[in-house]
Short mmCIF file of C-alpha atoms in Angstrom, two decimals:
data_model
loop_
_atom_site.label_atom_id
_atom_site.label_comp_id
_atom_site.label_asym_id
_atom_site.label_seq_id
_atom_site.Cartn_x
_atom_site.Cartn_y
_atom_site.Cartn_z
CA MET A 1 -147.61 4.25 114.41
CA LYS A 2 -144.73 4.33 116.86
CA VAL A 3 -141.41 2.88 115.80
CA TYR A 4 -139.38 1.36 118.61
CA ILE A 5 -135.65 0.78 118.49
CA ARG A 6 -135.59 -2.54 120.31
CA SER A 7 -131.84 -3.05 120.24
CA ALA A 8 -128.66 -1.88 118.55
CA GLY A 9 -125.15 -3.05 117.71
CA ASN A 10 -122.37 -0.68 116.80
CA ILE A 11 -118.72 -0.90 115.78
CA SER A 12 -117.08 2.50 115.54
CA PRO A 13 -113.85 4.31 116.42
CA GLN A 14 -115.20 4.29 119.99
CA HIS A 15 -115.57 1.26 122.27
CA SER A 16 -119.18 1.07 121.22
CA LEU A 17 -119.72 -2.67 120.93
CA ASP A 18 -119.92 -2.60 124.72
CA THR A 19 -122.09 0.30 125.90
CA ASP A 20 -120.46 0.45 129.35
CA SER A 21 -117.02 0.97 127.80
CA PHE A 22 -118.41 3.73 125.59
CA PHE A 23 -119.77 5.59 128.61
CA LEU A 24 -116.50 5.20 130.51
CA SER A 25 -113.83 6.05 127.96
CA ARG A 26 -113.42 8.14 124.85
CA THR A 27 -111.04 7.34 122.00
CA THR A 28 -109.28 10.14 120.13
CA THR A 29 -107.05 10.14 117.07
CA SER A 30 -103.96 12.05 116.06
CA ASN A 31 -104.26 10.78 112.49
CA ASN A 32 -106.21 12.21 109.57
CA TYR A 33 -108.67 9.35 109.89
CA PHE A 34 -110.57 7.60 112.64
CA LYS A 35 -110.53 3.81 112.34
CA SER A 36 -112.89 1.50 114.18
CA VAL A 37 -112.08 -0.30 117.39
CA GLU A 38 -112.58 -3.85 116.21
CA PRO A 39 -113.33 -6.92 118.30
CA ASP A 40 -111.98 -10.43 117.81
CA TYR A 41 -114.33 -11.37 114.99
CA ASP A 42 -113.64 -15.09 115.40
CA SER A 43 -115.90 -15.11 118.43
CA PHE A 44 -118.79 -13.70 116.37
CA ILE A 45 -118.49 -15.25 112.93
CA ASP A 46 -118.11 -18.86 111.79
CA SER A 47 -114.54 -19.56 110.63
CA LYS A 48 -115.71 -20.93 107.28
CA MET A 49 -117.55 -17.68 106.54
CA ILE A 50 -115.07 -15.21 107.97
CA ARG A 51 -112.21 -16.25 105.69
CA ARG A 52 -113.65 -14.37 102.72
CA MET A 53 -114.87 -11.33 104.59
CA SER A 54 -113.18 -7.96 104.29
CA ARG A 55 -113.15 -5.52 107.20
CA ILE A 56 -116.42 -3.75 106.38
CA VAL A 57 -118.25 -7.05 106.03
CA LYS A 58 -116.92 -8.26 109.38
CA MET A 59 -117.86 -4.95 111.02
CA GLY A 60 -121.36 -5.01 109.54
CA VAL A 61 -122.10 -8.65 110.26
CA THR A 62 -120.80 -8.39 113.84
CA ALA A 63 -122.85 -5.25 114.55
CA ALA A 64 -125.94 -6.97 113.13
CA ILE A 65 -125.42 -10.15 115.15
CA THR A 66 -124.89 -8.12 118.33
CA CYS A 67 -128.11 -6.20 117.66
CA LEU A 68 -130.16 -9.36 117.07
CA LYS A 69 -128.71 -11.12 120.13
CA GLU A 70 -129.55 -8.19 122.35
CA ALA A 71 -133.19 -8.40 121.27
CA HIS A 72 -133.24 -12.24 121.38
CA VAL A 73 -134.35 -12.30 117.77
CA GLU A 74 -133.00 -15.05 115.53
CA ILE A 75 -134.53 -14.18 112.16
CA PRO A 76 -135.74 -10.68 111.27
CA ALA A 77 -138.62 -10.27 108.83
CA ALA A 78 -136.50 -7.92 106.71
CA ILE A 79 -132.88 -6.84 106.42
CA VAL A 80 -132.23 -3.34 105.08
CA THR A 81 -128.66 -2.12 104.82
CA ALA A 82 -127.20 1.22 103.78
CA THR A 83 -123.80 2.19 102.51
CA ALA A 84 -122.45 5.02 100.42
CA TYR A 85 -119.08 3.65 99.41
CA GLY A 86 -119.76 -0.08 99.61
CA CYS A 87 -117.03 -2.64 100.08
CA LEU A 88 -114.01 -0.53 99.16
CA GLU A 89 -111.32 -2.99 100.18
CA ASP A 90 -112.73 -5.70 97.89
CA SER A 91 -113.30 -3.17 95.09
CA SER A 92 -109.68 -2.02 95.31
CA SER A 93 -108.45 -5.59 95.37
CA PHE A 94 -110.53 -6.51 92.33
CA LEU A 95 -109.47 -3.43 90.34
CA ARG A 96 -105.81 -3.93 91.26
CA ARG A 97 -105.95 -7.52 89.99
CA MET A 98 -107.58 -6.36 86.77
CA ILE A 99 -104.51 -4.23 86.12
CA GLU A 100 -102.04 -6.81 87.43
CA PHE A 101 -103.41 -9.66 85.32
CA ASP A 102 -104.24 -7.59 82.27
CA GLU A 103 -107.99 -8.08 82.75
CA LYS A 104 -107.62 -11.85 82.55
CA LEU A 105 -107.97 -14.64 85.10
CA LEU A 106 -109.53 -12.54 87.81
CA SER A 107 -110.15 -13.95 91.23
CA PRO A 108 -113.93 -14.18 91.64
CA THR A 109 -114.08 -13.69 95.41
CA ALA A 110 -113.08 -10.02 95.50
CA PHE A 111 -115.53 -9.28 92.69
CA ILE A 112 -118.40 -11.12 94.35
CA GLN A 113 -117.69 -9.45 97.70
CA SER A 114 -117.20 -5.98 96.25
CA THR A 115 -120.88 -5.27 95.64
CA HIS A 116 -122.67 -2.84 97.93
CA ASN A 117 -125.15 -5.46 99.15
CA THR A 118 -122.50 -7.87 100.44
CA VAL A 119 -123.09 -7.10 104.12
CA GLY A 120 -126.85 -7.62 103.84
CA ALA A 121 -126.26 -10.83 101.90
CA GLN A 122 -123.72 -12.18 104.38
CA ILE A 123 -126.07 -11.49 107.31
CA ALA A 124 -128.81 -13.39 105.48
CA LEU A 125 -126.45 -16.28 104.68
CA MET A 126 -125.30 -16.51 108.28
CA LEU A 127 -128.84 -16.47 109.65
CA LYS A 128 -130.21 -18.60 106.78
CA CYS A 129 -132.75 -15.80 106.45
CA HIS A 130 -134.70 -15.85 103.18
CA ASN A 131 -136.82 -12.82 104.02
CA TYR A 132 -136.81 -9.39 102.36
CA ASN A 133 -133.30 -8.09 101.83
CA ASN A 134 -132.42 -4.75 100.33
CA THR A 135 -129.49 -2.33 100.27
CA ILE A 136 -129.85 1.41 99.84
CA VAL A 137 -126.99 3.35 98.25
CA HIS A 138 -127.72 7.06 98.27
CA ARG A 139 -124.58 8.97 99.24
CA GLY A 140 -125.03 10.97 102.45
CA LEU A 141 -128.66 9.93 102.80
CA SER A 142 -128.18 6.17 102.43
CA PHE A 143 -128.97 5.39 106.05
CA GLU A 144 -131.88 7.82 106.21
CA ASN A 145 -133.46 6.20 103.16
CA ALA A 146 -132.89 2.75 104.65
CA LEU A 147 -134.70 3.97 107.78
CA THR A 148 -137.55 5.30 105.63
CA GLU A 149 -137.89 1.96 103.90
CA SER A 150 -137.80 0.13 107.23
CA ILE A 151 -140.59 2.32 108.61
CA LEU A 152 -142.68 1.61 105.49
CA LEU A 153 -142.07 -2.12 105.91
CA LEU A 154 -143.21 -1.92 109.53
CA LYS A 155 -146.34 -0.06 108.41
CA GLU A 156 -147.04 -2.88 105.96
CA GLY A 157 -146.78 -5.36 108.81
CA THR A 158 -143.29 -6.72 108.14
CA ARG A 159 -141.67 -7.00 111.57
CA PRO A 160 -139.16 -6.87 113.09
CA VAL A 161 -136.88 -5.06 110.65
CA LEU A 162 -133.10 -5.15 110.96
CA VAL A 163 -131.69 -1.93 109.54
CA GLY A 164 -128.09 -0.82 109.50
CA ALA A 165 -125.44 1.33 107.90
CA MET A 166 -121.77 0.82 107.27
CA ASP A 167 -118.85 2.46 105.50
CA GLU A 168 -115.12 1.87 105.73
CA ILE A 169 -111.84 3.69 105.22
CA THR A 170 -109.12 2.03 103.20
CA ASP A 171 -105.70 3.37 102.26
CA ASP A 172 -106.96 3.86 98.70
CA SER A 173 -110.17 5.61 99.72
CA GLN A 174 -108.33 7.90 102.10
CA ALA A 175 -105.82 8.84 99.39
CA ILE A 176 -108.50 9.48 96.75
CA LEU A 177 -111.14 11.19 98.88
CA SER A 178 -108.64 13.48 100.59
CA ARG A 179 -107.35 14.42 97.13
CA PHE A 180 -110.93 15.43 96.27
CA GLY A 181 -110.88 17.65 99.33
CA LEU A 182 -113.49 15.61 101.18
CA TYR A 183 -111.19 14.56 103.98
CA ARG A 184 -108.08 15.85 105.62
CA LYS A 185 -104.73 15.36 103.89
CA THR A 186 -101.54 14.47 105.70
CA ASP A 187 -99.90 17.77 104.95
CA ASN A 188 -102.60 20.17 106.10
CA ARG A 189 -105.09 20.71 108.88
CA MET A 190 -108.00 21.56 106.60
CA GLY A 191 -110.71 19.08 105.73
CA ASN A 192 -112.67 16.69 107.88
CA ILE A 193 -111.19 13.73 109.67
CA ALA A 194 -112.46 10.66 107.86
CA GLY A 195 -114.28 8.03 109.85
CA GLU A 196 -115.97 4.67 109.53
CA GLY A 197 -118.27 2.30 111.31
CA ALA A 198 -121.21 -0.07 111.24
CA ALA A 199 -124.41 0.44 113.22
CA PHE A 200 -127.47 -1.84 113.24
CA PHE A 201 -130.90 -1.44 114.79
CA LEU A 202 -133.86 -3.73 115.28
CA LEU A 203 -137.08 -1.83 114.67
CA GLU A 204 -140.49 -2.92 115.94
CA LYS A 205 -144.01 -1.57 116.19
CA ASP A 206 -144.31 -2.26 119.89
CA GLN A 207 -142.11 -1.76 122.88
CA GLY A 208 -141.79 -5.40 123.92
CA LYS A 209 -140.03 -6.11 127.22
CA LYS A 210 -137.51 -3.37 126.64
CA SER A 211 -136.41 -0.95 123.96
CA LEU A 212 -133.74 1.67 123.61
CA ALA A 213 -135.78 4.54 122.25
CA ILE A 214 -138.66 5.59 120.03
CA LEU A 215 -137.82 6.72 116.52
CA LYS A 216 -140.22 9.63 116.53
CA GLY A 217 -139.48 11.10 113.14
CA LEU A 218 -137.13 11.49 110.24
CA HIS A 219 -136.82 14.31 107.76
CA ILE A 220 -134.58 14.51 104.71
CA LEU A 221 -133.43 17.71 103.05
CA TYR A 222 -131.39 17.80 99.85
CA LYS A 223 -129.34 20.83 98.85
CA PRO A 224 -131.20 23.45 100.90
CA GLU A 225 -131.13 26.85 99.23
CA SER A 226 -130.05 28.67 102.35
CA ASN A 227 -129.53 28.30 106.03
CA LYS A 228 -132.97 29.81 106.50
CA ALA A 229 -134.37 26.89 104.49
CA ILE A 230 -132.70 24.43 106.87
CA GLN A 231 -134.13 26.24 109.89
CA HIS A 232 -137.58 26.42 108.32
CA SER A 233 -137.45 22.76 107.45
CA LEU A 234 -136.43 21.82 110.99
CA LEU A 235 -139.18 23.88 112.60
CA GLU A 236 -141.80 22.42 110.25
CA PHE A 237 -140.56 18.92 111.02
CA LEU A 238 -140.74 19.51 114.77
CA LYS A 239 -144.21 21.02 114.43
CA GLU A 240 -145.35 17.94 112.54
CA LYS A 241 -143.96 15.76 115.32
CA GLU A 242 -145.64 17.93 117.95
CA THR A 243 -142.34 18.63 119.61
CA THR A 244 -140.85 22.00 120.47
CA LEU A 245 -137.18 22.90 120.59
CA ASP A 246 -137.58 23.41 124.34
CA GLN A 247 -138.53 19.75 124.69
CA ILE A 248 -135.26 18.64 123.12
CA GLY A 249 -132.58 18.11 125.74
CA LEU A 250 -129.67 17.25 123.47
CA ILE A 251 -128.82 17.94 119.83
CA LEU A 252 -126.19 15.80 118.13
CA THR A 253 -124.68 17.93 115.38
CA SER A 254 -122.46 17.27 112.36
CA HIS A 255 -120.02 20.00 113.41
CA THR A 256 -116.50 18.82 112.50
CA GLY A 257 -114.17 21.66 113.41
CA ASN A 258 -113.43 22.27 109.74
CA LYS A 259 -114.24 25.96 109.15
CA LYS A 260 -115.10 25.50 105.48
CA MET A 261 -117.59 22.70 106.11
CA ASP A 262 -119.02 24.05 109.36
CA GLU A 263 -120.53 27.30 108.08
CA GLN A 264 -124.09 25.95 108.12
CA ASP A 265 -123.57 24.34 111.52
CA LYS A 266 -122.25 27.59 112.88
CA GLU A 267 -125.28 29.51 111.66
CA LEU A 268 -127.61 26.94 113.20
CA MET A 269 -125.71 27.17 116.48
CA ASN A 270 -126.26 30.92 116.42
CA SER A 271 -129.94 30.65 115.61
CA VAL A 272 -132.24 27.70 116.31
CA PHE A 273 -129.67 25.77 118.34
CA ARG A 274 -128.68 28.78 120.45
CA ASN A 275 -128.63 27.99 124.17
CA LYS A 276 -129.30 24.33 123.46
CA VAL A 277 -127.08 21.50 124.68
CA THR A 278 -125.26 20.23 121.60
CA PHE A 279 -122.59 17.65 120.95
CA PRO A 280 -120.64 17.16 117.68
CA PHE A 281 -121.00 13.41 117.15
CA LYS A 282 -118.44 13.29 114.33
CA SER A 283 -115.74 14.08 116.88
CA LEU A 284 -116.32 10.49 118.02
CA CYS A 285 -116.73 8.61 114.76
CA GLY A 286 -115.15 10.83 112.11
CA ASP A 287 -116.89 11.97 108.96
CA TYR A 288 -118.44 9.47 106.56
CA PRO A 289 -121.71 9.47 104.63
CA THR A 290 -123.53 7.04 106.92
CA ALA A 291 -122.27 8.56 110.20
CA SER A 292 -125.91 9.22 111.16
CA GLY A 293 -126.00 5.53 112.07
CA PHE A 294 -123.45 6.21 114.79
CA ALA A 295 -125.43 9.26 115.97
CA LEU A 296 -128.66 7.26 116.18
CA TRP A 297 -126.88 4.61 118.23
CA MET A 298 -125.32 7.20 120.53
CA GLY A 299 -128.62 9.04 121.06
CA SER A 300 -130.48 5.79 121.67
CA VAL A 301 -128.11 4.52 124.37
CA ILE A 302 -128.07 7.90 126.13
CA LEU A 303 -131.88 7.86 126.23
CA LYS A 304 -131.95 4.26 127.43
CA GLU A 305 -129.35 4.74 130.16
CA GLN A 306 -130.61 8.22 131.04
CA MET A 307 -127.09 9.40 131.59
CA ALA A 308 -124.37 11.11 129.61
CA PRO A 309 -121.02 9.47 128.94
CA PHE A 310 -118.62 10.37 131.79
CA TRP A 311 -116.27 12.15 129.41
CA MET A 312 -118.96 14.45 127.99
CA GLU A 313 -118.53 18.00 129.23
CA HIS A 314 -121.60 20.22 129.48
CA GLY A 315 -123.91 17.27 128.96
CA PRO A 316 -127.72 17.34 128.93
CA GLN A 317 -130.03 17.54 131.94
CA PHE A 318 -131.76 14.35 133.05
CA PRO A 319 -134.41 13.03 132.83
CA LEU A 320 -133.95 13.41 129.10
CA SER A 321 -136.96 12.92 126.85
CA ASN A 322 -135.90 13.88 123.34
CA ILE A 323 -132.72 13.95 121.27
CA LEU A 324 -132.46 15.55 117.85
CA ILE A 325 -129.80 14.43 115.37
CA HIS A 326 -128.80 16.80 112.62
CA HIS A 327 -126.68 14.96 110.09
CA HIS A 328 -125.31 16.44 106.95
CA SER A 329 -122.84 15.19 104.44
CA GLY A 330 -120.91 17.82 102.53
CA ASN A 331 -123.57 20.46 103.33
CA SER A 332 -125.79 19.03 100.62
CA HIS A 333 -127.44 15.95 102.13
CA HIS A 334 -129.19 16.89 105.37
CA SER A 335 -131.36 14.92 107.74
CA PHE A 336 -133.09 15.43 111.06
CA ILE A 337 -133.79 12.39 113.20
CA LEU A 338 -135.90 12.80 116.32
CA ILE A 339 -135.78 10.12 118.99
CA SER A 340 -137.46 9.99 122.36
CA GLU A 341 -137.40 8.00 125.56
CA SER A 342 -139.42 4.79 125.34
CA MET B 1 -95.26 -42.55 94.39
CA SER B 2 -92.83 -40.16 92.77
CA LEU B 3 -91.10 -37.39 94.68
CA ASN B 4 -92.38 -34.94 92.09
CA MET B 5 -95.98 -35.93 92.82
CA ASP B 6 -95.46 -35.48 96.57
CA LYS B 7 -93.92 -32.08 96.03
CA LEU B 8 -96.72 -31.06 93.68
CA MET B 9 -99.40 -32.08 96.16
CA TYR B 10 -97.66 -30.22 98.99
CA LYS B 11 -97.34 -27.12 96.82
CA LEU B 12 -101.02 -27.40 95.85
CA LYS B 13 -102.04 -27.59 99.50
CA GLU B 14 -100.04 -24.44 100.25
CA GLN B 15 -101.61 -22.65 97.29
CA ILE B 16 -105.14 -23.75 98.22
CA ILE B 17 -104.66 -22.55 101.81
CA GLU B 18 -103.31 -19.20 100.67
CA ARG B 19 -105.76 -18.63 97.85
CA LEU B 20 -108.85 -19.65 99.82
CA HIS B 21 -107.76 -17.96 103.08
CA LEU B 22 -107.96 -21.23 105.04
CA LYS B 23 -105.92 -19.71 107.85
CA ASP B 24 -106.76 -22.46 110.36
CA LEU B 25 -105.30 -25.16 108.13
CA LYS B 26 -101.73 -26.24 107.42
CA PRO B 27 -100.72 -28.41 104.45
CA GLU B 28 -100.30 -31.34 106.87
CA ASN B 29 -103.98 -31.05 107.85
CA ILE B 30 -105.20 -31.73 104.32
CA GLY B 31 -105.13 -35.39 103.33
CA ASP B 32 -104.00 -36.24 99.81
CA ASP B 33 -107.28 -38.05 99.17
CA GLN B 34 -109.52 -36.06 101.47
CA PRO B 35 -112.56 -34.64 99.65
CA LEU B 36 -112.17 -30.87 99.28
CA PHE B 37 -115.86 -30.03 99.02
CA VAL B 38 -118.80 -30.32 101.39
CA GLU B 39 -118.08 -33.19 103.77
CA GLY B 40 -114.31 -32.87 103.51
CA ILE B 41 -112.60 -29.49 103.85
CA GLY B 42 -115.98 -27.86 103.23
CA LEU B 43 -115.22 -25.80 100.16
CA ASP B 44 -118.09 -24.33 98.12
CA SER B 45 -118.89 -23.09 94.62
CA ILE B 46 -116.96 -19.82 94.99
CA ASP B 47 -113.91 -21.83 96.01
CA ALA B 48 -114.36 -23.95 92.87
CA LEU B 49 -114.07 -20.79 90.78
CA GLU B 50 -110.93 -19.80 92.70
CA LEU B 51 -109.43 -23.25 92.04
CA ILE B 52 -110.11 -22.91 88.31
CA VAL B 53 -108.31 -19.53 88.32
CA LEU B 54 -105.48 -21.04 90.37
CA LEU B 55 -104.95 -23.79 87.79
CA GLN B 56 -104.83 -21.26 84.98
CA GLN B 57 -102.60 -18.74 86.74
CA GLU B 58 -100.14 -21.11 88.38
CA TYR B 59 -100.08 -24.05 85.97
CA ASN B 60 -101.39 -22.55 82.74
CA ILE B 61 -104.00 -25.28 82.58
CA LYS B 62 -107.53 -24.54 81.50
CA LEU B 63 -110.34 -26.82 82.59
CA SER B 64 -111.75 -27.43 79.12
CA ASN B 65 -114.92 -29.24 80.18
CA ALA B 66 -116.85 -27.82 83.14
CA GLU B 67 -118.42 -31.22 83.75
CA ASP B 68 -114.98 -32.54 84.67
CA GLY B 69 -114.90 -30.13 87.64
CA PRO B 70 -116.29 -32.45 90.36
CA ARG B 71 -113.87 -35.22 89.35
CA VAL B 72 -110.81 -32.98 88.94
CA PHE B 73 -111.37 -31.01 92.14
CA HIS B 74 -112.37 -33.97 94.28
CA SER B 75 -109.10 -34.01 96.24
CA VAL B 76 -105.56 -32.67 96.14
CA ARG B 77 -104.44 -35.89 94.47
CA THR B 78 -107.03 -35.65 91.68
CA ILE B 79 -105.97 -32.04 90.99
CA ALA B 80 -102.31 -33.09 90.94
CA ASP B 81 -103.16 -35.97 88.58
CA TYR B 82 -104.97 -33.56 86.26
CA ILE B 83 -102.04 -31.14 86.28
CA THR B 84 -99.59 -33.93 85.57
CA ALA B 85 -101.70 -35.29 82.74
CA ASN B 86 -102.24 -31.89 81.13
CA SER B 87 -98.86 -30.20 81.40
CA GLY B 88 -95.92 -30.99 79.22
CA ALA B 89 -92.83 -30.66 81.36
CA LEU B 90 -94.04 -29.84 84.84
CA LYS B 91 -91.48 -28.40 87.21
CA VAL B 92 -92.34 -28.01 90.85
CA THR B 93 -90.31 -25.52 92.77
CA THR B 94 -90.47 -25.30 96.55
#
């Protein structure tokens, strides 16, 4: 069964809600984090609903609406969302009030909105969609597992499936996660630059009038024993998908520029990815557990448009048939996503 | 109508707007007797919970009987009446 990416919607630190803008200009950051370029949400979300929404909910809902509009689909047969951190702003707000009010008289809204499935629920409420609705929370493989579930749903005949991933940065999360050494601190240049974003995709079994790309395959790898194991796993995956490395015109890598975290990437670049055209997608969206959502969006629009963004140096050759995404989160949660021209 | 009641209703409108993030509304846009739920301002069940917390936090008044909710929270005036009836010496500061 072929899985088609019919449409996509993406809010990220780049101007990605409008594909043309993404191809024309690149956003950079001088901070230790990469925050999303956000639209005027009032033009996307009903004012009665938006008043309770935190940033991640607005990002997720807007990306989902954009995706559905692009495909002219009003109600999907299933909504599957993925997030690692969930709604951090609401969680912080709720916890702060617990301390402030001595665990009494807590405001219900922040609590209700702090659950990981808030974005999926708000999309369903907005669309009045009573169909299947699930949220996958699985650290750096949240989005990949949401994709797996979506593919299984399509196989069962549930179609189309709206699948998306979102994570946000807040002041609290940045302070805590950089203290853990996951992201860059203010006072040093080590650690990854934190990022955020929301990306949604409408998946179908057939091409329809138009589609962005074909989701050819997905492979998950948890805590590989060695770099050799990653390479072996990749080659086996490609063999299964009847695709050779030579047929892949562009590889989107998780390379971040952080020496400590990039060791595996570096080894791959010197072995299986040697002489291949690669691009480090986290330089555009920052590092966060569901950043593979951004990479899938980026790969899909490049395949659809059959051109590289103007700012991309040493881009791929066109026509371009296949793009491989290698995502990893903290060197422990790895995934390979193979997409091809539709 | 007493000045105190007017002040209380105005204060309540400000608190409702702030607490429920009704950023498009100003106190002047909410009628004293305008229904707050559904056909009026359009509040829902989550807002009702917020209003219960508001009463407790700001006025130290607990809604003892949940069945009184629809009557008490019908409009700004009914909330103000409930506060007046259930607080000893109410002082409204602006």
